[in-house]
């Protein structure tokens, strides 16, 4: 993340610090501004809502993971293994704010309307995670991969929130969900291949 002189960083840190102590529901922008030692008008120049603060935090995590993935040179591994490693790098990046994220996640589960605006930023993050793993996220196929990965991530994230420092349960859940996704895609590919073969036979007989 950026240095201490970055006003957005100060605001994000203040929001997460307060969330860890008192939760997300009921946390006012004025409280965040006071904790960050900025005026409310100054905060409004950077963020129009708490949702925007969380989205900005997510983008910073994306950047951190992309850099870490580039540093680790994941290109020689199988696609599923690369994706596993990238998502574990994401959990590592989130770890310092785990207490806050646990409180935020619990509050948002009780308030679907507040959680809804975060769906788009999450899909954008998953788009970057695919790209970090060397997996194409463009086009219709890419969009389906992004949405599938979002489901994988959501399942593993729920486990991670209550997991220990070794993250063994998180890794097991992530591996299981990625394998299920791979098996599903393989099944779809076999189905499409059979359908194409049947169509070609029918066309030849016509």
JSON list of C-alpha atoms in Angstrom, two decimals:
[
{"chain": "A", "resi": 1, "resn": "UNK", "atom": "CA", "xyz": [0.00, 0.00, 0.00]},
{"chain": "A", "resi": 2, "resn": "UNK", "atom": "CA", "xyz": [0.96, 3.66, -0.29]},
{"chain": "A", "resi": 3, "resn": "UNK", "atom": "CA", "xyz": [2.87, 5.62, 2.30]},
{"chain": "A", "resi": 4, "resn": "UNK", "atom": "CA", "xyz": [1.55, 7.42, 5.36]},
{"chain": "A", "resi": 5, "resn": "UNK", "atom": "CA", "xyz": [1.35, 10.75, 3.52]},
{"chain": "A", "resi": 6, "resn": "UNK", "atom": "CA", "xyz": [-1.29, 9.37, 1.16]},
{"chain": "A", "resi": 7, "resn": "UNK", "atom": "CA", "xyz": [-4.66, 10.77, 2.35]},
{"chain": "A", "resi": 8, "resn": "UNK", "atom": "CA", "xyz": [-6.60, 7.88, 0.83]},
{"chain": "A", "resi": 9, "resn": "UNK", "atom": "CA", "xyz": [-4.38, 5.45, 2.70]},
{"chain": "A", "resi": 10, "resn": "UNK", "atom": "CA", "xyz": [-5.04, 7.27, 5.97]},
{"chain": "A", "resi": 11, "resn": "UNK", "atom": "CA", "xyz": [-8.79, 7.10, 5.37]},
{"chain": "A", "resi": 12, "resn": "UNK", "atom": "CA", "xyz": [-8.76, 3.42, 4.42]},
{"chain": "A", "resi": 13, "resn": "UNK", "atom": "CA", "xyz": [-6.64, 2.54, 7.45]},
{"chain": "A", "resi": 14, "resn": "UNK", "atom": "CA", "xyz": [-8.92, 4.53, 9.74]},
{"chain": "A", "resi": 15, "resn": "UNK", "atom": "CA", "xyz": [-12.04, 2.84, 8.34]},
{"chain": "A", "resi": 16, "resn": "UNK", "atom": "CA", "xyz": [-10.59, -0.62, 8.83]},
{"chain": "A", "resi": 17, "resn": "UNK", "atom": "CA", "xyz": [-9.29, 0.22, 12.29]},
{"chain": "A", "resi": 18, "resn": "UNK", "atom": "CA", "xyz": [-12.73, 1.40, 13.41]},
{"chain": "A", "resi": 19, "resn": "UNK", "atom": "CA", "xyz": [-14.45, -1.55, 11.74]},
{"chain": "A", "resi": 20, "resn": "UNK", "atom": "CA", "xyz": [-12.29, -3.97, 13.71]},
{"chain": "A", "resi": 21, "resn": "UNK", "atom": "CA", "xyz": [-13.37, -2.29, 16.95]},
{"chain": "A", "resi": 22, "resn": "UNK", "atom": "CA", "xyz": [-17.03, -1.46, 16.38]},
{"chain": "A", "resi": 23, "resn": "UNK", "atom": "CA", "xyz": [-18.16, -3.15, 13.18]},
{"chain": "A", "resi": 24, "resn": "UNK", "atom": "CA", "xyz": [-19.24, -1.69, 9.85]},
{"chain": "A", "resi": 25, "resn": "UNK", "atom": "CA", "xyz": [-22.96, -1.07, 10.32]},
{"chain": "A", "resi": 26, "resn": "UNK", "atom": "CA", "xyz": [-23.47, 2.25, 12.01]},
{"chain": "A", "resi": 27, "resn": "UNK", "atom": "CA", "xyz": [-19.93, 3.42, 11.34]},
{"chain": "A", "resi": 28, "resn": "UNK", "atom": "CA", "xyz": [-20.30, 6.98, 10.06]},
{"chain": "A", "resi": 29, "resn": "UNK", "atom": "CA", "xyz": [-18.10, 8.73, 7.53]},
{"chain": "A", "resi": 30, "resn": "UNK", "atom": "CA", "xyz": [-17.66, 11.46, 10.13]},
{"chain": "A", "resi": 31, "resn": "UNK", "atom": "CA", "xyz": [-16.19, 8.88, 12.52]},
{"chain": "A", "resi": 32, "resn": "UNK", "atom": "CA", "xyz": [-13.76, 7.75, 9.85]},
{"chain": "A", "resi": 33, "resn": "UNK", "atom": "CA", "xyz": [-12.74, 11.32, 9.06]},
{"chain": "A", "resi": 34, "resn": "UNK", "atom": "CA", "xyz": [-12.08, 12.04, 12.74]},
{"chain": "A", "resi": 35, "resn": "UNK", "atom": "CA", "xyz": [-10.00, 8.88, 13.15]},
{"chain": "A", "resi": 36, "resn": "UNK", "atom": "CA", "xyz": [-8.03, 9.64, 9.98]},
{"chain": "A", "resi": 37, "resn": "UNK", "atom": "CA", "xyz": [-7.51, 13.23, 11.19]},
{"chain": "A", "resi": 38, "resn": "UNK", "atom": "CA", "xyz": [-8.97, 14.75, 8.06]},
{"chain": "A", "resi": 39, "resn": "UNK", "atom": "CA", "xyz": [-11.99, 16.99, 7.69]},
{"chain": "A", "resi": 40, "resn": "UNK", "atom": "CA", "xyz": [-15.25, 15.59, 6.42]},
{"chain": "A", "resi": 41, "resn": "UNK", "atom": "CA", "xyz": [-15.06, 17.81, 3.30]},
{"chain": "A", "resi": 42, "resn": "UNK", "atom": "CA", "xyz": [-11.54, 16.47, 2.66]},
{"chain": "A", "resi": 43, "resn": "UNK", "atom": "CA", "xyz": [-12.77, 12.89, 3.00]},
{"chain": "A", "resi": 44, "resn": "UNK", "atom": "CA", "xyz": [-15.61, 13.59, 0.57]},
{"chain": "A", "resi": 45, "resn": "UNK", "atom": "CA", "xyz": [-13.09, 14.61, -2.10]},
{"chain": "A", "resi": 46, "resn": "UNK", "atom": "CA", "xyz": [-11.73, 11.06, -2.06]},
{"chain": "A", "resi": 47, "resn": "UNK", "atom": "CA", "xyz": [-14.71, 8.88, -1.15]},
{"chain": "A", "resi": 48, "resn": "UNK", "atom": "CA", "xyz": [-18.44, 9.38, -1.49]},
{"chain": "A", "resi": 49, "resn": "UNK", "atom": "CA", "xyz": [-19.38, 6.38, 0.66]},
{"chain": "A", "resi": 50, "resn": "UNK", "atom": "CA", "xyz": [-18.04, 3.58, 2.85]},
{"chain": "A", "resi": 51, "resn": "UNK", "atom": "CA", "xyz": [-18.52, 1.25, -0.11]},
{"chain": "A", "resi": 52, "resn": "UNK", "atom": "CA", "xyz": [-16.05, 3.34, -2.10]},
{"chain": "A", "resi": 53, "resn": "UNK", "atom": "CA", "xyz": [-13.55, 3.04, 0.73]},
{"chain": "A", "resi": 54, "resn": "UNK", "atom": "CA", "xyz": [-13.80, -0.75, 0.67]},
{"chain": "A", "resi": 55, "resn": "UNK", "atom": "CA", "xyz": [-13.52, -0.77, -3.13]},
{"chain": "A", "resi": 56, "resn": "UNK", "atom": "CA", "xyz": [-10.37, 1.34, -2.93]},
{"chain": "A", "resi": 57, "resn": "UNK", "atom": "CA", "xyz": [-8.92, -1.04, -0.34]},
{"chain": "A", "resi": 58, "resn": "UNK", "atom": "CA", "xyz": [-9.67, -3.92, -2.70]},
{"chain": "A", "resi": 59, "resn": "UNK", "atom": "CA", "xyz": [-7.87, -2.19, -5.57]},
{"chain": "A", "resi": 60, "resn": "UNK", "atom": "CA", "xyz": [-4.80, -1.74, -3.40]},
{"chain": "A", "resi": 61, "resn": "UNK", "atom": "CA", "xyz": [-4.90, -5.41, -2.49]},
{"chain": "A", "resi": 62, "resn": "UNK", "atom": "CA", "xyz": [-5.17, -6.23, -6.21]},
{"chain": "A", "resi": 63, "resn": "UNK", "atom": "CA", "xyz": [-2.04, -4.20, -6.92]},
{"chain": "A", "resi": 64, "resn": "UNK", "atom": "CA", "xyz": [-0.16, -5.87, -4.07]},
{"chain": "A", "resi": 65, "resn": "UNK", "atom": "CA", "xyz": [-1.09, -9.35, -5.28]},
{"chain": "A", "resi": 66, "resn": "UNK", "atom": "CA", "xyz": [-0.23, -8.55, -8.90]},
{"chain": "A", "resi": 67, "resn": "UNK", "atom": "CA", "xyz": [3.22, -7.39, -7.82]},
{"chain": "A", "resi": 68, "resn": "UNK", "atom": "CA", "xyz": [3.76, -10.42, -5.60]},
{"chain": "A", "resi": 69, "resn": "UNK", "atom": "CA", "xyz": [2.64, -12.78, -8.37]},
{"chain": "A", "resi": 70, "resn": "UNK", "atom": "CA", "xyz": [5.04, -11.11, -10.82]},
{"chain": "A", "resi": 71, "resn": "UNK", "atom": "CA", "xyz": [7.87, -11.43, -8.32]},
{"chain": "A", "resi": 72, "resn": "UNK", "atom": "CA", "xyz": [7.19, -15.14, -7.80]},
{"chain": "A", "resi": 73, "resn": "UNK", "atom": "CA", "xyz": [7.17, -15.97, -11.54]},
{"chain": "A", "resi": 74, "resn": "UNK", "atom": "CA", "xyz": [4.26, -18.42, -11.59]},
{"chain": "A", "resi": 75, "resn": "UNK", "atom": "CA", "xyz": [4.32, -19.05, -15.34]},
{"chain": "A", "resi": 76, "resn": "UNK", "atom": "CA", "xyz": [5.85, -22.55, -15.21]},
{"chain": "A", "resi": 77, "resn": "UNK", "atom": "CA", "xyz": [3.02, -24.16, -13.26]},
{"chain": "A", "resi": 78, "resn": "UNK", "atom": "CA", "xyz": [-0.31, -25.62, -14.32]},
{"chain": "A", "resi": 79, "resn": "UNK", "atom": "CA", "xyz": [-3.14, -23.08, -14.56]},
{"chain": "A", "resi": 80, "resn": "UNK", "atom": "CA", "xyz": [-5.01, -24.37, -11.50]},
{"chain": "A", "resi": 81, "resn": "UNK", "atom": "CA", "xyz": [-1.82, -24.38, -9.42]},
{"chain": "A", "resi": 82, "resn": "UNK", "atom": "CA", "xyz": [-1.00, -20.83, -10.49]},
{"chain": "A", "resi": 83, "resn": "UNK", "atom": "CA", "xyz": [-4.49, -19.70, -9.59]},
{"chain": "A", "resi": 84, "resn": "UNK", "atom": "CA", "xyz": [-4.25, -21.41, -6.21]},
{"chain": "A", "resi": 85, "resn": "UNK", "atom": "CA", "xyz": [-0.98, -19.60, -5.50]},
{"chain": "A", "resi": 86, "resn": "UNK", "atom": "CA", "xyz": [-2.37, -16.23, -6.60]},
{"chain": "A", "resi": 87, "resn": "UNK", "atom": "CA", "xyz": [-5.42, -16.55, -4.36]},
{"chain": "A", "resi": 88, "resn": "UNK", "atom": "CA", "xyz": [-3.24, -17.56, -1.41]},
{"chain": "A", "resi": 89, "resn": "UNK", "atom": "CA", "xyz": [-1.14, -14.46, -2.08]},
{"chain": "A", "resi": 90, "resn": "UNK", "atom": "CA", "xyz": [-4.38, -12.51, -1.83]},
{"chain": "A", "resi": 91, "resn": "UNK", "atom": "CA", "xyz": [-5.17, -14.04, 1.54]},
{"chain": "A", "resi": 92, "resn": "UNK", "atom": "CA", "xyz": [-1.66, -13.15, 2.69]},
{"chain": "A", "resi": 93, "resn": "UNK", "atom": "CA", "xyz": [-2.22, -9.55, 1.59]},
{"chain": "A", "resi": 94, "resn": "UNK", "atom": "CA", "xyz": [-5.54, -9.40, 3.46]},
{"chain": "A", "resi": 95, "resn": "UNK", "atom": "CA", "xyz": [-4.17, -10.95, 6.65]},
{"chain": "A", "resi": 96, "resn": "UNK", "atom": "CA", "xyz": [-3.13, -7.70, 8.43]},
{"chain": "A", "resi": 97, "resn": "UNK", "atom": "CA", "xyz": [-6.76, -6.52, 8.34]},
{"chain": "A", "resi": 98, "resn": "UNK", "atom": "CA", "xyz": [-8.37, -9.86, 9.11]},
{"chain": "A", "resi": 99, "resn": "UNK", "atom": "CA", "xyz": [-10.10, -8.67, 12.29]},
{"chain": "A", "resi": 100, "resn": "UNK", "atom": "CA", "xyz": [-11.70, -5.77, 10.43]},
{"chain": "A", "resi": 101, "resn": "UNK", "atom": "CA", "xyz": [-12.69, -7.91, 7.47]},
{"chain": "A", "resi": 102, "resn": "UNK", "atom": "CA", "xyz": [-14.34, -10.42, 9.77]},
{"chain": "A", "resi": 103, "resn": "UNK", "atom": "CA", "xyz": [-16.49, -7.72, 11.36]},
{"chain": "A", "resi": 104, "resn": "UNK", "atom": "CA", "xyz": [-17.30, -6.16, 7.99]},
{"chain": "A", "resi": 105, "resn": "UNK", "atom": "CA", "xyz": [-18.24, -9.52, 6.43]},
{"chain": "A", "resi": 106, "resn": "UNK", "atom": "CA", "xyz": [-20.54, -10.34, 9.35]},
{"chain": "A", "resi": 107, "resn": "UNK", "atom": "CA", "xyz": [-22.31, -6.99, 9.07]},
{"chain": "A", "resi": 108, "resn": "UNK", "atom": "CA", "xyz": [-22.68, -7.17, 5.30]},
{"chain": "A", "resi": 109, "resn": "UNK", "atom": "CA", "xyz": [-24.19, -10.66, 5.51]},
{"chain": "A", "resi": 110, "resn": "UNK", "atom": "CA", "xyz": [-26.96, -9.11, 7.58]},
{"chain": "A", "resi": 111, "resn": "UNK", "atom": "CA", "xyz": [-27.38, -6.21, 5.15]},
{"chain": "A", "resi": 112, "resn": "UNK", "atom": "CA", "xyz": [-27.53, -7.47, 1.53]},
{"chain": "A", "resi": 113, "resn": "UNK", "atom": "CA", "xyz": [-28.40, -4.00, 0.23]},
{"chain": "A", "resi": 114, "resn": "UNK", "atom": "CA", "xyz": [-25.15, -2.60, 1.61]},
{"chain": "A", "resi": 115, "resn": "UNK", "atom": "CA", "xyz": [-23.21, -5.55, 0.22]},
{"chain": "A", "resi": 116, "resn": "UNK", "atom": "CA", "xyz": [-24.67, -5.38, -3.30]},
{"chain": "A", "resi": 117, "resn": "UNK", "atom": "CA", "xyz": [-22.54, -2.45, -4.57]},
{"chain": "A", "resi": 118, "resn": "UNK", "atom": "CA", "xyz": [-19.40, -4.45, -3.74]},
{"chain": "A", "resi": 119, "resn": "UNK", "atom": "CA", "xyz": [-20.24, -7.17, -6.27]},
{"chain": "A", "resi": 120, "resn": "UNK", "atom": "CA", "xyz": [-18.80, -5.28, -9.22]},
{"chain": "A", "resi": 121, "resn": "UNK", "atom": "CA", "xyz": [-15.46, -4.41, -7.52]},
{"chain": "A", "resi": 122, "resn": "UNK", "atom": "CA", "xyz": [-15.16, -8.04, -6.46]},
{"chain": "A", "resi": 123, "resn": "UNK", "atom": "CA", "xyz": [-15.62, -9.26, -10.04]},
{"chain": "A", "resi": 124, "resn": "UNK", "atom": "CA", "xyz": [-12.98, -6.77, -11.16]},
{"chain": "A", "resi": 125, "resn": "UNK", "atom": "CA", "xyz": [-10.61, -8.15, -8.54]},
{"chain": "A", "resi": 126, "resn": "UNK", "atom": "CA", "xyz": [-11.25, -11.70, -9.72]},
{"chain": "A", "resi": 127, "resn": "UNK", "atom": "CA", "xyz": [-10.56, -10.55, -13.27]},
{"chain": "A", "resi": 128, "resn": "UNK", "atom": "CA", "xyz": [-7.10, -9.39, -12.14]},
{"chain": "A", "resi": 129, "resn": "UNK", "atom": "CA", "xyz": [-6.49, -12.60, -10.20]},
{"chain": "A", "resi": 130, "resn": "UNK", "atom": "CA", "xyz": [-7.11, -14.64, -13.35]},
{"chain": "A", "resi": 131, "resn": "UNK", "atom": "CA", "xyz": [-4.75, -12.43, -15.32]},
{"chain": "A", "resi": 132, "resn": "UNK", "atom": "CA", "xyz": [-2.11, -12.69, -12.58]},
{"chain": "A", "resi": 133, "resn": "UNK", "atom": "CA", "xyz": [-2.34, -16.47, -12.97]},
{"chain": "A", "resi": 134, "resn": "UNK", "atom": "CA", "xyz": [-1.90, -16.19, -16.74]},
{"chain": "A", "resi": 135, "resn": "UNK", "atom": "CA", "xyz": [-5.52, -17.10, -17.48]},
{"chain": "A", "resi": 136, "resn": "UNK", "atom": "CA", "xyz": [-7.45, -15.12, -20.10]},
{"chain": "A", "resi": 137, "resn": "UNK", "atom": "CA", "xyz": [-10.33, -13.12, -18.62]},
{"chain": "A", "resi": 138, "resn": "UNK", "atom": "CA", "xyz": [-11.60, -11.57, -21.86]},
{"chain": "A", "resi": 139, "resn": "UNK", "atom": "CA", "xyz": [-14.76, -12.31, -23.83]},
{"chain": "A", "resi": 140, "resn": "UNK", "atom": "CA", "xyz": [-17.71, -14.46, -22.84]},
{"chain": "A", "resi": 141, "resn": "UNK", "atom": "CA", "xyz": [-15.52, -17.35, -21.71]},
{"chain": "A", "resi": 142, "resn": "UNK", "atom": "CA", "xyz": [-13.46, -14.99, -19.59]},
{"chain": "A", "resi": 143, "resn": "UNK", "atom": "CA", "xyz": [-16.56, -13.48, -18.01]},
{"chain": "A", "resi": 144, "resn": "UNK", "atom": "CA", "xyz": [-17.72, -16.96, -17.03]},
{"chain": "A", "resi": 145, "resn": "UNK", "atom": "CA", "xyz": [-14.30, -17.69, -15.54]},
{"chain": "A", "resi": 146, "resn": "UNK", "atom": "CA", "xyz": [-14.46, -14.48, -13.52]},
{"chain": "A", "resi": 147, "resn": "UNK", "atom": "CA", "xyz": [-17.87, -15.34, -12.10]},
{"chain": "A", "resi": 148, "resn": "UNK", "atom": "CA", "xyz": [-16.85, -18.90, -11.37]},
{"chain": "A", "resi": 149, "resn": "UNK", "atom": "CA", "xyz": [-13.73, -17.70, -9.58]},
{"chain": "A", "resi": 150, "resn": "UNK", "atom": "CA", "xyz": [-15.80, -15.24, -7.55]},
{"chain": "A", "resi": 151, "resn": "UNK", "atom": "CA", "xyz": [-17.79, -18.18, -6.19]},
{"chain": "A", "resi": 152, "resn": "UNK", "atom": "CA", "xyz": [-14.60, -20.09, -5.41]},
{"chain": "A", "resi": 153, "resn": "UNK", "atom": "CA", "xyz": [-13.16, -17.05, -3.65]},
{"chain": "A", "resi": 154, "resn": "UNK", "atom": "CA", "xyz": [-16.32, -16.39, -1.63]},
{"chain": "A", "resi": 155, "resn": "UNK", "atom": "CA", "xyz": [-16.34, -19.96, -0.34]},
{"chain": "A", "resi": 156, "resn": "UNK", "atom": "CA", "xyz": [-12.65, -19.92, 0.60]},
{"chain": "A", "resi": 157, "resn": "UNK", "atom": "CA", "xyz": [-12.94, -16.43, 2.12]},
{"chain": "A", "resi": 158, "resn": "UNK", "atom": "CA", "xyz": [-15.65, -17.59, 4.53]},
{"chain": "A", "resi": 159, "resn": "UNK", "atom": "CA", "xyz": [-13.37, -20.39, 5.71]},
{"chain": "A", "resi": 160, "resn": "UNK", "atom": "CA", "xyz": [-10.35, -18.08, 5.94]},
{"chain": "A", "resi": 161, "resn": "UNK", "atom": "CA", "xyz": [-12.13, -15.68, 8.29]},
{"chain": "A", "resi": 162, "resn": "UNK", "atom": "CA", "xyz": [-12.20, -18.36, 11.00]},
{"chain": "A", "resi": 163, "resn": "UNK", "atom": "CA", "xyz": [-9.04, -20.25, 10.03]},
{"chain": "A", "resi": 164, "resn": "UNK", "atom": "CA", "xyz": [-5.82, -20.39, 12.03]},
{"chain": "A", "resi": 165, "resn": "UNK", "atom": "CA", "xyz": [-2.45, -18.92, 11.11]},
{"chain": "A", "resi": 166, "resn": "UNK", "atom": "CA", "xyz": [-1.40, -22.02, 9.16]},
{"chain": "A", "resi": 167, "resn": "UNK", "atom": "CA", "xyz": [-4.41, -21.48, 6.85]},
{"chain": "A", "resi": 168, "resn": "UNK", "atom": "CA", "xyz": [-4.73, -25.23, 6.37]},
{"chain": "A", "resi": 169, "resn": "UNK", "atom": "CA", "xyz": [-8.52, -25.17, 6.20]},
{"chain": "A", "resi": 170, "resn": "UNK", "atom": "CA", "xyz": [-8.44, -22.31, 3.74]},
{"chain": "A", "resi": 171, "resn": "UNK", "atom": "CA", "xyz": [-5.99, -24.13, 1.48]},
{"chain": "A", "resi": 172, "resn": "UNK", "atom": "CA", "xyz": [-8.07, -27.30, 1.60]},
{"chain": "A", "resi": 173, "resn": "UNK", "atom": "CA", "xyz": [-11.27, -25.41, 0.74]},
{"chain": "A", "resi": 174, "resn": "UNK", "atom": "CA", "xyz": [-9.60, -23.48, -2.05]},
{"chain": "A", "resi": 175, "resn": "UNK", "atom": "CA", "xyz": [-8.08, -26.61, -3.56]},
{"chain": "A", "resi": 176, "resn": "UNK", "atom": "CA", "xyz": [-11.43, -28.42, -3.39]},
{"chain": "A", "resi": 177, "resn": "UNK", "atom": "CA", "xyz": [-13.35, -25.58, -5.04]},
{"chain": "A", "resi": 178, "resn": "UNK", "atom": "CA", "xyz": [-10.77, -25.10, -7.79]},
{"chain": "A", "resi": 179, "resn": "UNK", "atom": "CA", "xyz": [-10.82, -28.82, -8.56]},
{"chain": "A", "resi": 180, "resn": "UNK", "atom": "CA", "xyz": [-14.61, -28.81, -8.70]},
{"chain": "A", "resi": 181, "resn": "UNK", "atom": "CA", "xyz": [-14.48, -25.89, -11.11]},
{"chain": "A", "resi": 182, "resn": "UNK", "atom": "CA", "xyz": [-11.93, -27.66, -13.26]},
{"chain": "A", "resi": 183, "resn": "UNK", "atom": "CA", "xyz": [-14.05, -30.82, -13.35]},
{"chain": "A", "resi": 184, "resn": "UNK", "atom": "CA", "xyz": [-17.14, -28.80, -14.25]},
{"chain": "A", "resi": 185, "resn": "UNK", "atom": "CA", "xyz": [-15.35, -27.09, -17.15]},
{"chain": "A", "resi": 186, "resn": "UNK", "atom": "CA", "xyz": [-14.02, -30.45, -18.33]},
{"chain": "A", "resi": 187, "resn": "UNK", "atom": "CA", "xyz": [-17.53, -31.88, -18.26]},
{"chain": "A", "resi": 188, "resn": "UNK", "atom": "CA", "xyz": [-18.87, -28.97, -20.29]},
{"chain": "A", "resi": 189, "resn": "UNK", "atom": "CA", "xyz": [-16.07, -29.43, -22.83]},
{"chain": "A", "resi": 190, "resn": "UNK", "atom": "CA", "xyz": [-16.85, -33.14, -23.21]},
{"chain": "A", "resi": 191, "resn": "UNK", "atom": "CA", "xyz": [-20.55, -32.37, -23.62]},
{"chain": "A", "resi": 192, "resn": "UNK", "atom": "CA", "xyz": [-19.83, -29.79, -26.31]},
{"chain": "A", "resi": 193, "resn": "UNK", "atom": "CA", "xyz": [-17.49, -32.18, -28.09]},
{"chain": "A", "resi": 194, "resn": "UNK", "atom": "CA", "xyz": [-20.16, -34.90, -28.16]},
{"chain": "A", "resi": 195, "resn": "UNK", "atom": "CA", "xyz": [-22.74, -32.42, -29.40]},
{"chain": "A", "resi": 196, "resn": "UNK", "atom": "CA", "xyz": [-20.45, -31.25, -32.21]},
{"chain": "A", "resi": 197, "resn": "UNK", "atom": "CA", "xyz": [-19.74, -34.85, -33.16]},
{"chain": "A", "resi": 198, "resn": "UNK", "atom": "CA", "xyz": [-23.45, -35.69, -33.28]},
{"chain": "A", "resi": 199, "resn": "UNK", "atom": "CA", "xyz": [-24.18, -32.60, -35.35]},
{"chain": "A", "resi": 200, "resn": "UNK", "atom": "CA", "xyz": [-21.40, -33.47, -37.83]},
{"chain": "A", "resi": 201, "resn": "UNK", "atom": "CA", "xyz": [-22.69, -37.04, -38.20]},
{"chain": "A", "resi": 202, "resn": "UNK", "atom": "CA", "xyz": [-26.23, -35.83, -38.77]},
{"chain": "A", "resi": 203, "resn": "UNK", "atom": "CA", "xyz": [-25.01, -33.30, -41.31]},
{"chain": "A", "resi": 204, "resn": "UNK", "atom": "CA", "xyz": [-23.03, -35.96, -43.16]},
{"chain": "A", "resi": 205, "resn": "UNK", "atom": "CA", "xyz": [-26.06, -38.24, -43.34]},
{"chain": "A", "resi": 206, "resn": "UNK", "atom": "CA", "xyz": [-28.37, -35.48, -44.57]}
]
